[in-house]
Short mmCIF file of C-alpha atoms in Angstrom, two decimals:
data_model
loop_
_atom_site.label_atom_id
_atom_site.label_comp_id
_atom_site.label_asym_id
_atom_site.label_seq_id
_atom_site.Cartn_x
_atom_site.Cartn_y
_atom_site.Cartn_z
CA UNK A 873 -20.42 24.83 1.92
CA UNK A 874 -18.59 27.36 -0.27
CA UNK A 875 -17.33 28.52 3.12
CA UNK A 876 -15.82 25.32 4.99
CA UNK A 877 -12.74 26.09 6.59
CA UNK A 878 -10.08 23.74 7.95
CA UNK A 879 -10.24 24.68 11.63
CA UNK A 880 -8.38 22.20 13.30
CA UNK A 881 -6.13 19.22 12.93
CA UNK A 882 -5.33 16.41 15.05
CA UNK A 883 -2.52 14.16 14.88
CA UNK A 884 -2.54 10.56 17.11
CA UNK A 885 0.64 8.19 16.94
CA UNK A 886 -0.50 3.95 17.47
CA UNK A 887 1.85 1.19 17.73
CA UNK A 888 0.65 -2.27 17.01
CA UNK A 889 2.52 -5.40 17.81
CA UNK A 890 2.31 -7.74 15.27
CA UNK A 891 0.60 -11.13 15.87
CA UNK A 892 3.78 -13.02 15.64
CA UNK A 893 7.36 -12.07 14.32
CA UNK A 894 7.69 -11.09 10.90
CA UNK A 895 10.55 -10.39 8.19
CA UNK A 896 11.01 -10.33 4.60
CA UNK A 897 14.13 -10.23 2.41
CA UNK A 898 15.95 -7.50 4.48
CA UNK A 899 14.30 -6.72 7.38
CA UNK A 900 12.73 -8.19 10.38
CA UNK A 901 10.17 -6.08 12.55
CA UNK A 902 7.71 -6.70 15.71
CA UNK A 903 5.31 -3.93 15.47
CA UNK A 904 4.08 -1.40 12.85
CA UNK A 905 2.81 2.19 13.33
CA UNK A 906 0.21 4.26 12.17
CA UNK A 907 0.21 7.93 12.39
CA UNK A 908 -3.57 9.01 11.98
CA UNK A 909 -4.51 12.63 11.01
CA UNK A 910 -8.00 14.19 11.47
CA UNK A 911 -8.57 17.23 9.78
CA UNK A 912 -12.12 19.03 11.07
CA UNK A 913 -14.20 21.95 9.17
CA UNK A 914 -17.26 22.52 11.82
CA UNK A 915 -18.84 19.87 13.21
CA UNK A 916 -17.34 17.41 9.87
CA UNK A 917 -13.94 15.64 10.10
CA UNK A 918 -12.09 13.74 7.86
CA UNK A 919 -9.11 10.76 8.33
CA UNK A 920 -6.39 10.29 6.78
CA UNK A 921 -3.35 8.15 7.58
CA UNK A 922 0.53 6.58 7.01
CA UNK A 923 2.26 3.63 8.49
CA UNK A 924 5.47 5.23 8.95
CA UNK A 925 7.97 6.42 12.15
CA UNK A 926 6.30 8.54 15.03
CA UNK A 927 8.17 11.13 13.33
CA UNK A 928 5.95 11.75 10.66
CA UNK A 929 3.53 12.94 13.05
CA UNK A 930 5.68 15.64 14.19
CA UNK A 931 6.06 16.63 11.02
CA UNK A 932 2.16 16.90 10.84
CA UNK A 933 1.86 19.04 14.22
CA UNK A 934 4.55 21.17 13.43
CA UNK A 935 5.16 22.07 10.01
CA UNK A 936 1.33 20.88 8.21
CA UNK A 937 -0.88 21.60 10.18
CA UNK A 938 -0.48 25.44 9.91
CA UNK A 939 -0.05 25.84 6.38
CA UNK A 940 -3.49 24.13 6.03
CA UNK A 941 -5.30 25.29 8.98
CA UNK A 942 -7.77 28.17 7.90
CA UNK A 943 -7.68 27.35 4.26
CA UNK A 944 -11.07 25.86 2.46
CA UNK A 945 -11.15 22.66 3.21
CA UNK A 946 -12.12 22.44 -0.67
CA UNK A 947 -8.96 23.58 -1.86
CA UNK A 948 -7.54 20.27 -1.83
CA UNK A 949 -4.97 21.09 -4.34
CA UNK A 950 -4.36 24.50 -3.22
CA UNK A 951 -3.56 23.09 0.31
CA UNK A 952 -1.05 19.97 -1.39
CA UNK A 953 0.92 22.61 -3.42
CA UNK A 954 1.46 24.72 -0.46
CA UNK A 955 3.03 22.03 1.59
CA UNK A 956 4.73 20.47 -1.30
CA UNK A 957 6.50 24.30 -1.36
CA UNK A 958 6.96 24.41 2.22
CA UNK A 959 9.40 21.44 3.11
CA UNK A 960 11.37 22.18 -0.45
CA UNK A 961 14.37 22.67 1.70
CA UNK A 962 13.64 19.79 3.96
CA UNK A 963 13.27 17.48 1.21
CA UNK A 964 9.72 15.95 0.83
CA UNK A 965 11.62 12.21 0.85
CA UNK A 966 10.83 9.98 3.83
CA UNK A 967 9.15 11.02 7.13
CA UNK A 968 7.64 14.39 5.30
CA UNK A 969 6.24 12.62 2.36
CA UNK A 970 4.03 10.06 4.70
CA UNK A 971 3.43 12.99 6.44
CA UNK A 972 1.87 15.05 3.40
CA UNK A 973 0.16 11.55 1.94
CA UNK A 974 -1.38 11.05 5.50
CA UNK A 975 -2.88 15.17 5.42
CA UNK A 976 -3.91 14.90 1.23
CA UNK A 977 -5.86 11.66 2.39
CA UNK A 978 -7.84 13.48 5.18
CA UNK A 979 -8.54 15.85 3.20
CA UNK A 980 -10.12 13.92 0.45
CA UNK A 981 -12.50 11.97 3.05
CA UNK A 982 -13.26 15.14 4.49
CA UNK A 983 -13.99 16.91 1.17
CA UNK A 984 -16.40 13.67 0.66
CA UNK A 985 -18.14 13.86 4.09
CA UNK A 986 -18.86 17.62 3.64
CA UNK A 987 -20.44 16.81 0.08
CA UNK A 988 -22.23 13.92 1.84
CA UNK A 989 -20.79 11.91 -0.95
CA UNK A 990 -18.66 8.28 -0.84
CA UNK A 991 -15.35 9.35 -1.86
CA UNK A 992 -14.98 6.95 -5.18
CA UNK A 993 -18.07 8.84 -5.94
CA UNK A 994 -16.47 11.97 -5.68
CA UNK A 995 -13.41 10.75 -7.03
CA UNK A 996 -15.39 9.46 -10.18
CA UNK A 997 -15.54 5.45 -9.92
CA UNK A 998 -14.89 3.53 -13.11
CA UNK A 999 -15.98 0.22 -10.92
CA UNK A 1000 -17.92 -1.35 -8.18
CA UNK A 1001 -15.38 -3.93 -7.22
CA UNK A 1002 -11.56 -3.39 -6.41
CA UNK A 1003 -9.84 -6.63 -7.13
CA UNK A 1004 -7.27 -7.63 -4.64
CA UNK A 1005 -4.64 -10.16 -3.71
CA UNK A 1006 -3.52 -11.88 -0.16
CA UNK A 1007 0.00 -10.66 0.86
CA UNK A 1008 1.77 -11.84 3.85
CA UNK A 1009 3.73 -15.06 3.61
CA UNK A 1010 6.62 -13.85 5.96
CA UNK A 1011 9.62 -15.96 5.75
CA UNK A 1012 9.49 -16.16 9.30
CA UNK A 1013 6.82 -18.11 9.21
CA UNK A 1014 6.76 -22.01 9.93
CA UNK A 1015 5.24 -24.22 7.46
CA UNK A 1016 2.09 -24.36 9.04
CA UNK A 1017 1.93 -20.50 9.16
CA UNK A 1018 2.27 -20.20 6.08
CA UNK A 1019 -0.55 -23.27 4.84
CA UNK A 1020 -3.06 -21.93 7.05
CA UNK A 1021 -2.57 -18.05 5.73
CA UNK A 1022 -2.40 -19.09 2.17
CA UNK A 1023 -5.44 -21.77 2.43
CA UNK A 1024 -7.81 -19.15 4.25
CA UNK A 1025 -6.96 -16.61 1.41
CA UNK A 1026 -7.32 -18.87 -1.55
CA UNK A 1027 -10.28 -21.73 -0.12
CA UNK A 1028 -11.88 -19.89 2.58
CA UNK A 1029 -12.24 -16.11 0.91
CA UNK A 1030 -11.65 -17.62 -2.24
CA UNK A 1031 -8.78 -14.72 -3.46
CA UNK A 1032 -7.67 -16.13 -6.42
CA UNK A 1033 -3.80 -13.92 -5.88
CA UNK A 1034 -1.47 -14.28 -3.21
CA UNK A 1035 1.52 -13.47 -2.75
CA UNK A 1036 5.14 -14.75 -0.26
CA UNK A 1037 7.78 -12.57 0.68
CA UNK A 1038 11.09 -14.23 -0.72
CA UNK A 1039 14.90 -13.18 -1.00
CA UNK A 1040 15.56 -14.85 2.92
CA UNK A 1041 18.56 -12.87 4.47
CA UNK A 1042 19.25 -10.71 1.73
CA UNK A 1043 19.43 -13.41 -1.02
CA UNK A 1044 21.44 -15.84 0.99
CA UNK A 1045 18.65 -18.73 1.39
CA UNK A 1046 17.49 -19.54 -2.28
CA UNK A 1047 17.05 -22.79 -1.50
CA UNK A 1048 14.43 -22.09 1.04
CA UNK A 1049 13.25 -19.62 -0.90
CA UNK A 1050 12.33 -22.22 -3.32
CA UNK A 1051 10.76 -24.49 -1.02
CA UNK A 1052 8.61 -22.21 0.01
CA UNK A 1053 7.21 -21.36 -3.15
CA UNK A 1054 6.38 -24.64 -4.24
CA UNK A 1055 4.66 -25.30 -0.72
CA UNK A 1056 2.35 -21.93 -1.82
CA UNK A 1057 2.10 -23.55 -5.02
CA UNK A 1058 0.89 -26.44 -3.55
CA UNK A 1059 -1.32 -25.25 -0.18
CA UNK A 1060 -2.92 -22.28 -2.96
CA UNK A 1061 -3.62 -24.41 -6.30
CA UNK A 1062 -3.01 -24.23 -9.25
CA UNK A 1063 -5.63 -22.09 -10.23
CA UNK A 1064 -4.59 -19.24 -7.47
CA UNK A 1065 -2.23 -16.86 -9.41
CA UNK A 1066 0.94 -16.99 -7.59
CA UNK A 1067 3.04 -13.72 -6.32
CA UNK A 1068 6.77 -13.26 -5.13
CA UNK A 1069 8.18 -10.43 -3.30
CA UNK A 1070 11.99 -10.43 -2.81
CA UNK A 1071 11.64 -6.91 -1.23
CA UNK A 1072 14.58 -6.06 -3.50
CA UNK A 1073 16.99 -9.12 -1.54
CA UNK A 1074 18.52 -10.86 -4.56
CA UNK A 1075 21.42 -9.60 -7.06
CA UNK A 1076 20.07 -9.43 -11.26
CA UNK A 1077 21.67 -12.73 -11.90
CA UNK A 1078 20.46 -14.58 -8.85
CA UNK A 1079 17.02 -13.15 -9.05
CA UNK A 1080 16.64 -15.03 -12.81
CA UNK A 1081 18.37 -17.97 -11.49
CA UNK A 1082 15.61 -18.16 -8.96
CA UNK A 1083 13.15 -18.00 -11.51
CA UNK A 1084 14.14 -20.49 -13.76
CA UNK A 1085 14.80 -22.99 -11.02
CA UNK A 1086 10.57 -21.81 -9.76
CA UNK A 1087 9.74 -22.29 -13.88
CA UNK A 1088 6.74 -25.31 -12.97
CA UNK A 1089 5.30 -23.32 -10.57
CA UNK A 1090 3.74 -20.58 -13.03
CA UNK A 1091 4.81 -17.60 -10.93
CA UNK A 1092 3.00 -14.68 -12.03
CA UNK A 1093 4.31 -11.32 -10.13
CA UNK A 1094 7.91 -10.73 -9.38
CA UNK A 1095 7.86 -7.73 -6.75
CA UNK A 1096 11.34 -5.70 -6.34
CA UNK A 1097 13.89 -8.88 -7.43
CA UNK A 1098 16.51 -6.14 -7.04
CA UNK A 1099 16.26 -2.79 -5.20
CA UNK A 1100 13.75 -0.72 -7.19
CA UNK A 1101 16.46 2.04 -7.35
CA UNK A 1102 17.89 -0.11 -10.04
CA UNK A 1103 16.29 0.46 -12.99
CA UNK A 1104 18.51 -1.26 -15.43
CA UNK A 1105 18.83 -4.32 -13.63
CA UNK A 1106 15.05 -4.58 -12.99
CA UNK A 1107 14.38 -3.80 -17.06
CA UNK A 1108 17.49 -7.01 -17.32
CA UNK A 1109 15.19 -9.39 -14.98
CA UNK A 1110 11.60 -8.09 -16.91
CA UNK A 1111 13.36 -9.08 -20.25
CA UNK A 1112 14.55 -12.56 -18.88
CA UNK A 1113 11.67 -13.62 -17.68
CA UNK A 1114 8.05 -14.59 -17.81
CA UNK A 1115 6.73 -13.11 -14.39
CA UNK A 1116 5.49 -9.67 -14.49
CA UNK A 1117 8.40 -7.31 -12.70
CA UNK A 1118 6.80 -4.47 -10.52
CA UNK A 1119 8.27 -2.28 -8.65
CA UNK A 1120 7.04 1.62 -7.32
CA UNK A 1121 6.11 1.00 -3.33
CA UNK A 1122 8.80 3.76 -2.39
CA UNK A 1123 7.77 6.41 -4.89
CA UNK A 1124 7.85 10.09 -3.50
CA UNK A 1125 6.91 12.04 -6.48
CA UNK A 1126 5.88 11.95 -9.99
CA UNK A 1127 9.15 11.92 -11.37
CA UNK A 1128 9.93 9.01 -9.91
CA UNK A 1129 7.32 7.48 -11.58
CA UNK A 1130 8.09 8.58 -14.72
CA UNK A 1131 11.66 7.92 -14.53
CA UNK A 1132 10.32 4.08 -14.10
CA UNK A 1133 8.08 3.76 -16.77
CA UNK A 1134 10.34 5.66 -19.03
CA UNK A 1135 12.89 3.02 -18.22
CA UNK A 1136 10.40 0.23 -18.92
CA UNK A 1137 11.50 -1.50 -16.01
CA UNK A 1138 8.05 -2.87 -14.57
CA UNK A 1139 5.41 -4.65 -16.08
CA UNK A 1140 2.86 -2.87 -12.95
CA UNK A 1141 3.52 0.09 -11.68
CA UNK A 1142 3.32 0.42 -8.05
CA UNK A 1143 1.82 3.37 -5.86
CA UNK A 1144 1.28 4.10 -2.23
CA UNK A 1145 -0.95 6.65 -1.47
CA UNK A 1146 0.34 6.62 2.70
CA UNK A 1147 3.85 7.48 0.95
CA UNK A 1148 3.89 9.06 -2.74
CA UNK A 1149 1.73 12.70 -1.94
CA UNK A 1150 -1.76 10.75 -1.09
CA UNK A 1151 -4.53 10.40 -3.34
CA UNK A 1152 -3.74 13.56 -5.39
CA UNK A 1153 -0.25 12.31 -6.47
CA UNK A 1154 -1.60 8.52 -7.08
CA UNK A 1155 -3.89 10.04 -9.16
CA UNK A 1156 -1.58 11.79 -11.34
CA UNK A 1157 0.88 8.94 -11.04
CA UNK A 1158 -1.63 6.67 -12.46
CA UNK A 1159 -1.94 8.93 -15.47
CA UNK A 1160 2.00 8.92 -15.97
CA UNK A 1161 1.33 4.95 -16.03
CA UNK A 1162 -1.55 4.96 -18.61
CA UNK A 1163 0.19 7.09 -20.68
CA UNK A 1164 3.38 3.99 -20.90
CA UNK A 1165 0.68 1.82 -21.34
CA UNK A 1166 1.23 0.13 -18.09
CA UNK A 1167 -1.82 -0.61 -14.98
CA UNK A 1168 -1.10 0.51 -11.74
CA UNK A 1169 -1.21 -2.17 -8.52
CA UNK A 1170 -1.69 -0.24 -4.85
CA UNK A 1171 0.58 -0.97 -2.07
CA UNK A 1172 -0.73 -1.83 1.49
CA UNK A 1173 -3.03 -0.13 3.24
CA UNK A 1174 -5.88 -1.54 1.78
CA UNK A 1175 -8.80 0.94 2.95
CA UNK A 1176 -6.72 3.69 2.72
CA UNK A 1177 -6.80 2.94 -0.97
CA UNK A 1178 -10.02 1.32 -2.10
CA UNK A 1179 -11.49 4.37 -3.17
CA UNK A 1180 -8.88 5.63 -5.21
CA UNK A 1181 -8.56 2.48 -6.45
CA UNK A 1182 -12.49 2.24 -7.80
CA UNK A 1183 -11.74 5.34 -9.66
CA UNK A 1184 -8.78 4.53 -11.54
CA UNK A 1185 -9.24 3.03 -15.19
CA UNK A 1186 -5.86 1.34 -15.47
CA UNK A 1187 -5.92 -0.62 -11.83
CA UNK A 1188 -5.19 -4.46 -11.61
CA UNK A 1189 -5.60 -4.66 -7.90
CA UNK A 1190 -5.10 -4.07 -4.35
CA UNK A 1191 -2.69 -5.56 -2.08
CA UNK A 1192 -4.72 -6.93 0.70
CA UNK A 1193 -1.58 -6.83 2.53
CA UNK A 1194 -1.86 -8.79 6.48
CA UNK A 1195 -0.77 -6.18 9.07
CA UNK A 1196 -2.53 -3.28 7.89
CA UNK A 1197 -6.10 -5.32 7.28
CA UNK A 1198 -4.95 -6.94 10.82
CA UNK A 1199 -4.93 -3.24 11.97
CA UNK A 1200 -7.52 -1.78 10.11
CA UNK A 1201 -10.10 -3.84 11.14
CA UNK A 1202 -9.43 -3.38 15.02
CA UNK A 1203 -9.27 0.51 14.20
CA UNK A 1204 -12.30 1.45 11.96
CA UNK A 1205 -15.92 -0.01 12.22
CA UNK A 1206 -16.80 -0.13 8.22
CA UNK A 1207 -14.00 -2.18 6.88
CA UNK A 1208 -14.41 -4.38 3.88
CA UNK A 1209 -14.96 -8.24 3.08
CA UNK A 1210 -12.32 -9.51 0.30
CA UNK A 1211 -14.45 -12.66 0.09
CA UNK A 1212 -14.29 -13.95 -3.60
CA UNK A 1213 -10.98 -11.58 -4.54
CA UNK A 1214 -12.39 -8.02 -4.33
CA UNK A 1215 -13.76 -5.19 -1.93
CA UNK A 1216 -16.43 -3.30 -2.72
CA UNK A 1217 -16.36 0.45 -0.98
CA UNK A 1218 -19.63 1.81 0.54
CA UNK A 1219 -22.06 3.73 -1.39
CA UNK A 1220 -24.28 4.72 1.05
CA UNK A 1221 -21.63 5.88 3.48
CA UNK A 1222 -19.71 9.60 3.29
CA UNK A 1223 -16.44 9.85 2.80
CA UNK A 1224 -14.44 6.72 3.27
CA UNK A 1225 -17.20 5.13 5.25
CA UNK A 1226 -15.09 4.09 7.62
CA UNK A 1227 -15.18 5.45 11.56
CA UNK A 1228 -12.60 5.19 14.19
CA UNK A 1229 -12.65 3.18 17.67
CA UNK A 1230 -11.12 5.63 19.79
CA UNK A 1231 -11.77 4.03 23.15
CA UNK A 1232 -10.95 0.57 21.52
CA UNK A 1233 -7.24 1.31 20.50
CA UNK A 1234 -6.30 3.86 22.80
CA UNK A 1235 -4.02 1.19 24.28
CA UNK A 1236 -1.94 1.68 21.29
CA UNK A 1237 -1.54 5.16 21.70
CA UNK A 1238 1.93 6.31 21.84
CA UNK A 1239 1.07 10.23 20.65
#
């Protein structure tokens, strides 16, 4: 075991439509991507993966994959410092920083599968169950879109979070906005906690505005009101109102991180694994939270994450967010049931206990 050596790694490109057209506050899109990596040490192999441009794969092939190759496939942390050195000049922003979080990822599950061991074992779990809440809620949804997501997640699977994307058009439809809160307020309960994600659409002013005007419907999470860049105004909106303010979904390093918390600008700090360095940095991220006294909340990619999740003291939850469980499920056999608000990640599985449906999805194969 002492001698496992990274001997080969794959990289596969997949572009999924989604199931109907979907936007938030400043984008629209009709298809997401995943860019899966398999790293192999003998006959073992581990996954890892981003949703991110094609690109990132090409940054996987080209540049990753032979600073890692022939290195123990142990070392995690050897093998994430040397790529973290590698693209200093390239800047490890954007495309390269799925990139490495897609690699660190692999690497973990295969570290797991060569230890025979479930990977929150490995990773020390702190708990069986991961909580999570529903995300979707697309303003492009009709009415009746949005009633029967939000009713399956709160009285079907009985999550007891969910959350709407608001912030229409860049801020320009508050009055829809609105509307569509109270119709999750209504279609959910009012014992379903409540989220809002304005994907960083409204100005500081507006953002409180909206929240006073939402005051009866007992909103509980207020996700990017202004662009998470914007420290001070997000600290302005956490201080004005009752919501929790969170922010952290486009984190690339640990500074970042700490440059939030120092601020005080969130109430939850965000981290995504498929974006901030993979499980090594969200690990050390989620220290730099605990020590501000703050719980961390994971973004997307909710298998990629439920591991790391089970062994981090200061989690709230998951976001059991639609297109990657959409996607995850018709990718991996071994995905997990959210029924009553939480997953709980297989013990008696190595690794990630998930495996991959090659000939299923090959259809979606761009790379």
């Amino acid at each position: 075991m002492m001698d496992a050596i990274i001997d080969h790694v794959e990289t596969r490109v997949y572009t999924v439509p989604t199931d109907s057209p979907e936007a938030d506050g400043t984008i629209a899109w009709d298809s997401t991507t995943m860019v899966l990596v398999r790293i192999s040490s003998g006959g073992t192999t581990g996954m890892g993966w981003t949703y991110g441009a094609p690109a990132c794969g090409q940054v996987v092939s080209d540049v990753l994959a032979p600073i890692i190759t022939g290195r123990s496939a142990l070392d995690i942390g050897g093998c994430w410092e040397a790529m973290v050195k590698a693209v200093r000049n390239s800047a490890r922003q954007g495309a390269i920083g799925y990139a490495i979080s897609a690699v660190d990822i692999a690497l973990w599950d295969l570290k797991a599968r060569l230890l025979e061991l479930p990977l929150h074992k490995l990773l020390g779990a702190v708990r069986d169950k991961v909580p999570v809440y529903g995300s979707g809620g697309f303003t492009t949804y009709t009415p009746q879109q949005l009633e029967d997501q939000l009713g399956g997640w709160a009285h079907e699977q009985h999550i007891p979070r969910v959350k709407i994307k608001i912030g229409e058009s860049w801020g320009t439809e508050p009055e829809r906005d609105l509307a569509r809160m109270r119709q999750a307020r209504h279609v959910s309960g009012e014992d379903v906690e409540l989220f809002v994600d304005a994907n960083g659409g409204y100005t500081r002013k507006q953002a409180i505005r909206v929240m006073e005007a939402a005051n009866d419907l007992d909103v509980r999470w207020f996700e990017e009101p202004v662009s998470s860049d914007d420290l001070a105004g997000l600290r302005e909106i956490r201080d004005a109102i009752s919501a929790d303010v969170t922010a952290g979904e486009y984190g690339f390093d640990l500074v970042y991180f700490r440059r939030m918390c120092d601020a005080q600008s969130v109430d939850c700090l965000q981290i995504d694994a498929s974006r901030c360095g993979g499980i090594t940095e969200w690990l050390r991220a989620a220290a730099v939270a605990a020590s501000h006294g703050l719980e961390v909340s994971g973004h997307c990619g909710p298998h990629l994450h439920a591991h790391v999740a089970a062994a981090t003291p200061n989690l709230r939850h998951l976001e059991w967010f639609h297109d990657h469980v959409r996607i995850e499920t018709m990718f991996f056999d071994g995905t997990l049931n959210p029924q009553g608000g939480t997953i709980t990640p297989d013990s008696s599985a190595p690794g990630n206990g998930l495996t991959l449906r090659s000939s299923d999805i090959e259809e979606f194969r761009v790379r």
